[in-house]
CSV table of C-alpha atoms in Angstrom, one decimal:
chain,number,residue,atom,x,y,z
A,1,MET,CA,47.9,53.5,-16.7
A,2,ASP,CA,50.7,50.9,-16.7
A,3,VAL,CA,50.4,47.1,-16.9
A,4,ASN,CA,50.5,46.6,-13.1
A,5,ASP,CA,47.7,49.1,-12.5
A,6,ASP,CA,45.6,47.4,-15.2
A,7,ALA,CA,46.1,44.0,-13.5
A,8,VAL,CA,45.1,45.5,-10.1
A,9,GLN,CA,42.0,46.9,-11.6
A,10,LYS,CA,41.0,43.5,-13.1
A,11,GLN,CA,41.6,41.9,-9.7
A,12,ASN,CA,39.4,44.4,-8.0
A,13,THR,CA,36.7,43.9,-10.6
A,14,ASN,CA,36.8,40.1,-10.2
A,15,PRO,CA,38.6,39.4,-6.9
A,16,ASN,CA,37.6,35.7,-6.7
A,17,PRO,CA,37.0,34.0,-10.1
A,18,SER,CA,36.2,30.6,-8.6
A,19,ARG,CA,33.5,32.1,-6.3
A,20,SER,CA,32.0,33.9,-9.3
A,21,GLY,CA,31.9,30.6,-11.2
A,22,VAL,CA,30.1,28.9,-8.3
A,23,GLU,CA,27.6,31.7,-8.0
A,24,GLY,CA,27.0,31.5,-11.7
A,25,ASP,CA,26.3,27.7,-11.5
A,26,GLN,CA,24.0,28.2,-8.6
A,27,SER,CA,22.1,30.9,-10.5
A,28,ARG,CA,21.7,28.6,-13.6
A,29,LEU,CA,20.5,25.8,-11.3
A,30,SER,CA,18.0,28.1,-9.6
A,31,ASN,CA,16.7,29.2,-13.0
A,32,LEU,CA,16.5,25.6,-14.2
A,33,MET,CA,14.4,24.6,-11.1
A,34,ARG,CA,12.2,27.6,-11.6
A,35,HIS,CA,11.6,26.6,-15.2
A,36,HIS,CA,10.7,23.1,-14.2
A,37,ILE,CA,8.3,24.3,-11.6
A,38,HIS,CA,6.7,26.7,-14.0
A,39,MET,CA,6.3,23.8,-16.6
A,40,LEU,CA,4.8,21.6,-13.9
A,41,LYS,CA,2.3,24.3,-13.1
A,42,ILE,CA,1.4,24.7,-16.8
A,43,ARG,CA,0.9,20.9,-17.2
A,44,ALA,CA,-1.2,20.8,-14.0
A,45,ARG,CA,-3.4,23.6,-15.2
A,46,GLU,CA,-3.8,21.9,-18.6
A,47,ALA,CA,-4.6,18.5,-17.0
A,48,TYR,CA,-7.2,20.2,-14.8
A,49,ARG,CA,-8.8,21.9,-17.8
A,50,THR,CA,-9.0,18.8,-19.9
A,51,LYS,CA,-10.8,16.8,-17.2
A,52,PRO,CA,-14.4,17.4,-16.0
A,53,ILE,CA,-15.0,18.3,-12.3
A,54,SER,CA,-16.5,14.9,-11.7
A,55,TYR,CA,-13.1,13.3,-12.5
A,56,TRP,CA,-11.3,15.4,-9.9
A,57,ILE,CA,-14.0,14.7,-7.3
A,58,LEU,CA,-13.7,10.9,-7.9
A,59,LEU,CA,-9.9,11.1,-7.8
A,60,PHE,CA,-10.0,13.1,-4.5
A,61,LEU,CA,-12.4,10.5,-3.0
A,62,ALA,CA,-10.1,7.7,-4.2
A,63,VAL,CA,-7.0,9.3,-2.6
A,64,VAL,CA,-8.8,9.9,0.7
A,65,ALA,CA,-10.0,6.2,0.6
A,66,MET,CA,-6.4,5.0,0.2
A,67,LEU,CA,-4.9,7.3,2.8
A,68,VAL,CA,-7.7,6.9,5.4
A,69,ALA,CA,-9.3,3.5,4.9
A,70,PHE,CA,-6.1,1.3,4.7
A,71,PRO,CA,-4.5,2.8,7.9
A,72,ALA,CA,-7.9,2.7,9.6
A,73,SER,CA,-8.2,-1.0,8.7
A,74,SER,CA,-4.8,-1.7,10.2
A,75,ILE,CA,-5.6,0.2,13.4
A,76,LEU,CA,-9.0,-1.6,13.8
A,77,SER,CA,-7.3,-5.0,13.4
A,78,ARG,CA,-4.9,-4.1,16.3
A,79,VAL,CA,-7.8,-2.6,18.3
A,80,TYR,CA,-9.5,-6.0,18.1
A,81,TYR,CA,-6.6,-7.8,19.8
A,82,THR,CA,-5.8,-5.0,22.2
A,83,ASN,CA,-9.4,-4.9,23.6
A,84,GLY,CA,-9.8,-8.6,24.1
A,85,GLY,CA,-10.1,-10.4,20.7
A,86,LYS,CA,-8.1,-13.6,20.3
A,87,SER,CA,-9.1,-15.3,17.0
A,88,LYS,CA,-6.9,-15.1,13.9
A,89,TRP,CA,-9.6,-16.6,11.7
A,90,ILE,CA,-12.1,-13.9,12.6
A,91,ILE,CA,-9.8,-11.1,11.6
A,92,SER,CA,-9.0,-13.0,8.4
A,93,TRP,CA,-12.8,-13.3,7.7
A,94,VAL,CA,-13.3,-9.6,8.4
A,95,ALA,CA,-10.8,-8.7,5.6
A,96,VAL,CA,-12.9,-10.5,2.9
A,97,VAL,CA,-16.5,-10.6,4.2
A,98,GLY,CA,-17.0,-7.0,2.8
A,99,TRP,CA,-16.6,-8.2,-0.8
A,100,PRO,CA,-20.3,-7.3,-1.7
A,101,ILE,CA,-19.3,-3.6,-1.3
A,102,THR,CA,-17.1,-3.9,-4.5
A,103,MET,CA,-20.0,-5.6,-6.2
A,104,LEU,CA,-22.2,-2.7,-5.4
A,105,VAL,CA,-19.7,-0.4,-7.1
A,106,LEU,CA,-19.3,-2.8,-10.1
A,107,LEU,CA,-23.1,-3.0,-10.9
A,108,PRO,CA,-23.5,0.8,-11.6
A,109,VAL,CA,-20.4,0.6,-13.8
A,110,TYR,CA,-22.1,-1.9,-16.0
A,111,PHE,CA,-25.3,0.2,-16.1
A,112,PHE,CA,-23.8,3.6,-16.9
A,113,THR,CA,-21.1,2.5,-19.3
A,114,LYS,CA,-23.2,0.0,-21.1
A,115,ILE,CA,-20.4,-2.6,-20.7
A,116,SER,CA,-21.3,-6.3,-20.5
A,117,PRO,CA,-19.6,-8.6,-17.9
A,118,THR,CA,-16.5,-10.3,-19.0
A,119,PRO,CA,-17.2,-13.9,-20.2
A,120,VAL,CA,-15.9,-16.5,-17.9
A,121,ASN,CA,-14.5,-20.0,-18.7
A,122,THR,CA,-13.1,-22.9,-16.7
A,123,LYS,CA,-9.5,-21.5,-16.7
A,124,LEU,CA,-10.6,-18.1,-15.5
A,125,ILE,CA,-12.8,-19.6,-12.7
A,126,LEU,CA,-9.9,-21.9,-11.6
A,127,SER,CA,-7.5,-18.9,-11.6
A,128,TYR,CA,-9.9,-16.9,-9.4
A,129,MET,CA,-10.2,-19.9,-7.0
A,130,VAL,CA,-6.5,-20.2,-6.7
A,131,LEU,CA,-6.0,-16.5,-6.1
A,132,GLY,CA,-8.9,-16.6,-3.6
A,133,PHE,CA,-7.3,-19.4,-1.7
A,134,LEU,CA,-3.9,-17.6,-1.7
A,135,SER,CA,-5.6,-14.4,-0.5
A,136,ALA,CA,-7.3,-16.3,2.3
A,137,ALA,CA,-3.9,-17.7,3.4
A,138,ASP,CA,-2.4,-14.2,3.1
A,139,ASN,CA,-5.0,-12.6,5.3
A,140,LEU,CA,-4.5,-15.3,7.9
A,141,MET,CA,-0.7,-14.6,7.9
A,142,TYR,CA,-1.4,-10.9,8.5
A,143,ALA,CA,-3.8,-11.7,11.3
A,144,TYR,CA,-1.0,-13.4,13.2
A,145,ALA,CA,1.2,-10.4,12.6
A,146,TYR,CA,-1.5,-8.0,14.0
A,147,ALA,CA,-1.9,-10.3,17.0
A,148,TYR,CA,1.7,-10.0,18.1
A,149,LEU,CA,3.1,-6.8,16.6
A,150,PRO,CA,2.3,-3.1,17.0
A,151,ALA,CA,0.3,-1.7,14.1
A,152,SER,CA,3.1,0.6,13.1
A,153,THR,CA,5.6,-2.2,13.0
A,154,SER,CA,3.2,-4.4,11.0
A,155,ALA,CA,2.7,-1.6,8.4
A,156,LEU,CA,6.4,-1.1,8.0
A,157,LEU,CA,7.0,-4.9,7.5
A,158,GLY,CA,4.1,-5.0,5.1
A,159,SER,CA,5.9,-2.6,2.8
A,160,SER,CA,8.3,-5.4,2.0
A,161,SER,CA,5.6,-6.7,-0.4
A,162,LEU,CA,7.2,-4.2,-2.9
A,163,ILE,CA,10.3,-6.4,-2.8
A,164,PHE,CA,8.5,-9.6,-3.5
A,165,SER,CA,6.2,-7.9,-6.1
A,166,ALA,CA,9.3,-6.9,-8.0
A,167,LEU,CA,11.0,-10.3,-7.7
A,168,PHE,CA,7.9,-12.4,-8.6
A,169,GLY,CA,7.0,-9.9,-11.4
A,170,PHE,CA,10.5,-10.5,-12.8
A,171,LEU,CA,10.3,-14.3,-12.5
A,172,ILE,CA,6.6,-14.8,-13.6
A,173,VAL,CA,5.6,-11.9,-15.8
A,174,SER,CA,9.1,-11.0,-17.1
A,175,ASN,CA,8.9,-7.4,-15.7
A,176,LYS,CA,12.1,-5.5,-15.8
A,177,LEU,CA,14.4,-4.9,-12.9
A,178,ASN,CA,16.5,-1.7,-13.2
A,179,ALA,CA,19.0,-0.1,-10.9
A,180,SER,CA,16.4,2.0,-9.0
A,181,ILE,CA,14.2,-1.1,-8.2
A,182,ILE,CA,17.2,-3.1,-7.1
A,183,ASN,CA,18.3,-0.1,-4.9
A,184,ALA,CA,14.8,-0.1,-3.4
A,185,ILE,CA,15.0,-3.8,-2.6
A,186,VAL,CA,18.3,-3.3,-0.7
A,187,ILE,CA,17.0,-0.2,1.1
A,188,ILE,CA,13.7,-1.7,2.3
A,189,THR,CA,15.5,-4.9,3.3
A,190,ALA,CA,17.9,-2.8,5.5
A,191,ALA,CA,14.9,-1.1,7.1
A,192,MET,CA,13.4,-4.5,7.9
A,193,THR,CA,16.7,-5.5,9.5
A,194,ILE,CA,16.7,-2.5,11.7
A,195,ILE,CA,13.3,-3.3,13.0
A,196,ALA,CA,14.3,-6.9,13.7
A,197,LEU,CA,17.4,-5.7,15.7
A,198,ASP,CA,15.3,-3.3,17.7
A,199,SER,CA,12.6,-5.8,18.8
A,200,SER,CA,13.3,-5.3,22.5
A,201,SER,CA,12.0,-1.7,22.5
A,202,ASP,CA,9.1,-2.5,20.2
A,203,ARG,CA,7.5,-5.5,21.8
A,204,TYR,CA,4.4,-5.3,24.0
A,205,SER,CA,5.0,-6.4,27.6
A,206,TYR,CA,2.3,-9.2,27.3
A,207,VAL,CA,3.9,-10.5,24.1
A,208,THR,CA,6.7,-13.1,24.5
A,209,GLN,CA,9.8,-12.9,22.4
A,210,GLY,CA,8.7,-16.1,20.6
A,211,GLN,CA,5.3,-14.6,19.8
A,212,TYR,CA,7.0,-11.4,18.5
A,213,THR,CA,9.3,-13.4,16.3
A,214,MET,CA,6.4,-15.5,15.0
A,215,GLY,CA,4.4,-12.2,14.2
A,216,PHE,CA,7.5,-10.8,12.5
A,217,MET,CA,8.0,-13.9,10.3
A,218,TRP,CA,4.3,-14.2,9.4
A,219,ASP,CA,4.3,-10.6,8.4
A,220,ILE,CA,7.2,-11.1,6.0
A,221,LEU,CA,5.7,-14.4,4.7
A,222,GLY,CA,2.4,-12.6,4.2
A,223,SER,CA,4.1,-9.8,2.3
A,224,ALA,CA,5.9,-12.4,0.1
A,225,LEU,CA,2.6,-14.1,-0.6
A,226,HIS,CA,1.0,-10.7,-1.4
A,227,GLY,CA,3.8,-10.1,-3.9
A,228,LEU,CA,3.1,-13.5,-5.5
A,229,ILE,CA,-0.6,-12.8,-5.7
A,230,PHE,CA,0.1,-9.5,-7.4
A,231,ALA,CA,2.3,-11.2,-10.0
A,232,LEU,CA,-0.2,-14.0,-10.6
A,233,SER,CA,-3.0,-11.4,-11.0
A,234,GLU,CA,-1.0,-9.7,-13.6
A,235,LEU,CA,-0.4,-13.0,-15.3
A,236,VAL,CA,-4.2,-13.6,-15.4
A,237,PHE,CA,-4.6,-10.3,-17.2
A,238,VAL,CA,-1.9,-11.1,-19.7
A,239,LYS,CA,-2.8,-14.7,-20.5
A,240,LEU,CA,-6.5,-15.0,-19.9
A,241,LEU,CA,-8.1,-11.6,-20.1
A,242,GLY,CA,-5.8,-9.8,-22.6
A,243,ARG,CA,-6.8,-6.3,-21.3
A,244,ILE,CA,-6.8,-4.2,-18.2
A,245,SER,CA,-9.7,-1.9,-17.6
A,246,PHE,CA,-11.5,-0.5,-14.5
A,247,HIS,CA,-14.5,-2.9,-14.7
A,248,VAL,CA,-12.2,-6.0,-15.4
A,249,VAL,CA,-10.1,-5.2,-12.3
A,250,LEU,CA,-13.3,-4.8,-10.2
A,251,GLU,CA,-14.6,-8.1,-11.6
A,252,GLN,CA,-11.4,-9.9,-10.6
A,253,GLN,CA,-11.5,-8.3,-7.2
A,254,VAL,CA,-15.1,-9.4,-6.6
A,255,MET,CA,-14.4,-13.0,-7.7
A,256,VAL,CA,-11.1,-13.4,-5.8
A,257,SER,CA,-12.6,-11.8,-2.6
A,258,PHE,CA,-15.7,-14.1,-3.0
A,259,PHE,CA,-13.6,-17.3,-3.1
A,260,ALA,CA,-11.3,-16.0,-0.4
A,261,CYS,CA,-14.5,-15.4,1.7
A,262,VAL,CA,-15.7,-18.9,1.0
A,263,PHE,CA,-12.3,-20.5,2.0
A,264,THR,CA,-12.0,-18.3,5.1
A,265,THR,CA,-15.6,-19.0,6.2
A,266,ILE,CA,-14.8,-22.7,6.0
A,267,GLY,CA,-11.8,-22.1,8.3
A,268,VAL,CA,-13.9,-20.0,10.7
A,269,ILE,CA,-16.6,-22.8,10.9
A,270,ILE,CA,-14.0,-25.5,11.5
A,271,ASP,CA,-12.3,-23.3,14.2
A,272,ARG,CA,-15.8,-22.6,15.7
A,273,GLY,CA,-15.1,-18.9,15.2
A,274,PHE,CA,-18.7,-17.8,15.0
A,275,GLN,CA,-19.4,-19.3,18.4
A,276,GLN,CA,-16.2,-17.6,19.6
A,277,MET,CA,-17.6,-14.3,18.5
A,278,ALA,CA,-20.4,-14.4,21.0
A,279,SER,CA,-18.0,-15.2,23.9
A,280,GLU,CA,-15.5,-12.6,22.8
A,281,ALA,CA,-18.1,-9.9,22.5
A,282,LYS,CA,-19.1,-10.4,26.2
A,283,VAL,CA,-15.5,-9.7,27.5
A,284,PHE,CA,-14.5,-7.2,24.9
A,285,LYS,CA,-13.5,-3.8,26.2
A,286,GLY,CA,-16.5,-1.5,25.6
A,287,GLY,CA,-19.0,-4.4,25.4
A,288,PRO,CA,-20.6,-6.3,22.5
A,289,SER,CA,-21.6,-3.1,20.6
A,290,SER,CA,-18.0,-2.0,20.5
A,291,TYR,CA,-16.9,-5.5,19.4
A,292,TYR,CA,-19.3,-5.7,16.5
A,293,MET,CA,-18.5,-2.1,15.5
A,294,VAL,CA,-14.8,-2.9,15.3
A,295,LEU,CA,-15.5,-5.9,13.1
A,296,THR,CA,-18.0,-4.1,10.9
A,297,TRP,CA,-15.8,-1.0,10.3
A,298,GLY,CA,-12.8,-3.3,9.8
A,299,ALA,CA,-14.6,-5.0,6.9
A,300,ILE,CA,-15.8,-1.7,5.4
A,301,THR,CA,-12.5,0.2,5.6
A,302,PHE,CA,-10.6,-2.7,4.1
A,303,GLN,CA,-12.8,-2.8,1.0
A,304,LEU,CA,-12.9,1.0,0.7
A,305,GLY,CA,-9.1,1.0,0.7
A,306,ILE,CA,-9.0,-1.6,-2.2
A,307,LEU,CA,-11.6,0.4,-4.1
A,308,GLY,CA,-9.6,3.6,-3.6
A,309,GLY,CA,-6.4,2.0,-4.8
A,310,THR,CA,-8.1,0.6,-7.9
A,311,ALA,CA,-9.7,3.9,-8.7
A,312,VAL,CA,-6.4,5.8,-8.3
A,313,LEU,CA,-4.7,3.3,-10.5
A,314,PHE,CA,-7.0,3.9,-13.4
A,315,LEU,CA,-8.0,7.5,-12.9
A,316,ALA,CA,-4.4,8.7,-12.5
A,317,SER,CA,-1.4,6.3,-12.8
A,318,THR,CA,0.5,3.5,-11.1
A,319,VAL,CA,3.0,6.1,-10.0
A,320,LEU,CA,0.4,8.0,-8.0
A,321,ALA,CA,-0.9,4.8,-6.5
A,322,GLY,CA,2.6,3.9,-5.5
A,323,VAL,CA,3.3,7.3,-4.0
A,324,LEU,CA,0.1,7.1,-1.9
A,325,ASN,CA,0.9,3.5,-0.9
A,326,SER,CA,4.3,4.8,0.4
A,327,VAL,CA,2.7,7.7,2.2
A,328,ARG,CA,0.3,5.2,3.9
A,329,VAL,CA,3.2,3.7,5.9
A,330,PRO,CA,4.1,6.8,8.0
A,331,ILE,CA,0.4,7.7,8.3
A,332,THR,CA,-0.4,4.3,9.8
A,333,GLY,CA,2.6,4.6,12.1
A,334,ILE,CA,1.6,8.1,13.4
A,335,ALA,CA,-2.0,7.0,13.8
A,336,ALA,CA,-0.9,3.9,15.8
A,337,VAL,CA,1.2,6.1,18.1
A,338,ILE,CA,-1.7,8.5,18.7
A,339,VAL,CA,-4.6,6.0,18.9
A,340,LEU,CA,-2.9,2.9,20.4
A,341,SER,CA,0.2,4.5,22.1
A,342,ASP,CA,2.4,2.3,19.9
A,343,PRO,CA,6.1,2.3,21.0
A,344,MET,CA,8.1,4.5,18.6
A,345,SER,CA,11.8,4.3,19.2
A,346,GLY,CA,14.5,6.2,17.3
A,347,PHE,CA,15.3,3.0,15.3
A,348,LYS,CA,11.7,2.7,14.2
A,349,ILE,CA,11.6,6.3,13.1
A,350,LEU,CA,14.8,5.6,11.1
A,351,SER,CA,13.1,2.6,9.6
A,352,VAL,CA,10.1,4.7,8.5
A,353,VAL,CA,12.3,7.2,6.8
A,354,ILE,CA,14.4,4.5,5.1
A,355,THR,CA,11.3,2.5,4.0
A,356,PHE,CA,9.7,5.7,2.6
A,357,TRP,CA,12.8,6.4,0.6
A,358,GLY,CA,13.0,2.8,-0.6
A,359,CYS,CA,9.4,3.1,-1.8
A,360,ILE,CA,10.2,6.3,-3.7
A,361,CYS,CA,13.1,4.5,-5.4
A,362,TYR,CA,10.8,1.6,-6.3
A,363,ILE,CA,8.2,4.1,-7.8
A,364,TYR,CA,10.9,5.9,-9.8
A,365,GLY,CA,12.2,2.6,-11.1
A,366,SER,CA,8.7,1.4,-12.0
A,367,SER,CA,8.0,4.7,-13.8
A,368,GLU,CA,11.2,4.3,-15.9
A,369,ASN,CA,10.0,0.8,-17.0
């Protein structure tokens, strides 16, 4: 065989060297992905074996509480206004009046773990009062948002609290801001802008443009205040408590919700909200029984969502809590479309996708820190 025949044979053996190289890279990438999946399965099995079955039952219930209770609370708030409710103070009061539910969970924790309540002092009480006042104001802002915005839109705008949590955490608690978190801030801001530009297809016919704009602004301001509350709560743990544990977080939640309930109740009394309940119940769609059922379940679901989020945070990780909080946004949107026939334009669907991706970027950046 001469040199030319040998060259032809090599060409026939490997007619396209570049294609062969690409296929080799794809094969290595596929093998690498299979290896990672295999390692994740091993870690999942090991984690499952190292935890008792009671742990996984509690984690499952906490996940269900987050993914069901929070969207249900948002839907019920919107149902209140759709079926004849008018008061912003009543919905604000519903968000905090269920605080004894958290107390009922905290008391068995003391009993079974033999842990004593955290000692309180003047600074700690004052910090709880301040956080309670801010929480009462935050709930009132969200009540205005639910009054004028579709539940799906309100949930999307509420996800902007991640932006303010990152910014206030950086300014107040010196939390780090990395490229992923900054990217999340930009992405979520873009999603909020899309919703604002698409207000014409999202607004209820009985809501004026001025009311829609007011609801939009109150939702953003409520999210900003929520981010501030989150950062201040972390500051209380760092400066006054010095530790973060399940029962300490429950204690803070009970005290803050109690003071928020006190401040909100004062507002309801001044606004004559309790007298308004009786008149609203008479004209409410479905009658007084439906009216009080909406308010009762609104209070229960809100507290169950908080308990579920707290449990996921300490049973698993902040990353899982963040993932579930991100998943909650599209769940609320889908539920609002099914239950309330919320308008869902193509721009809003795009905003849901962008917001979800922004939340994932935020979670990734937080896990890096």
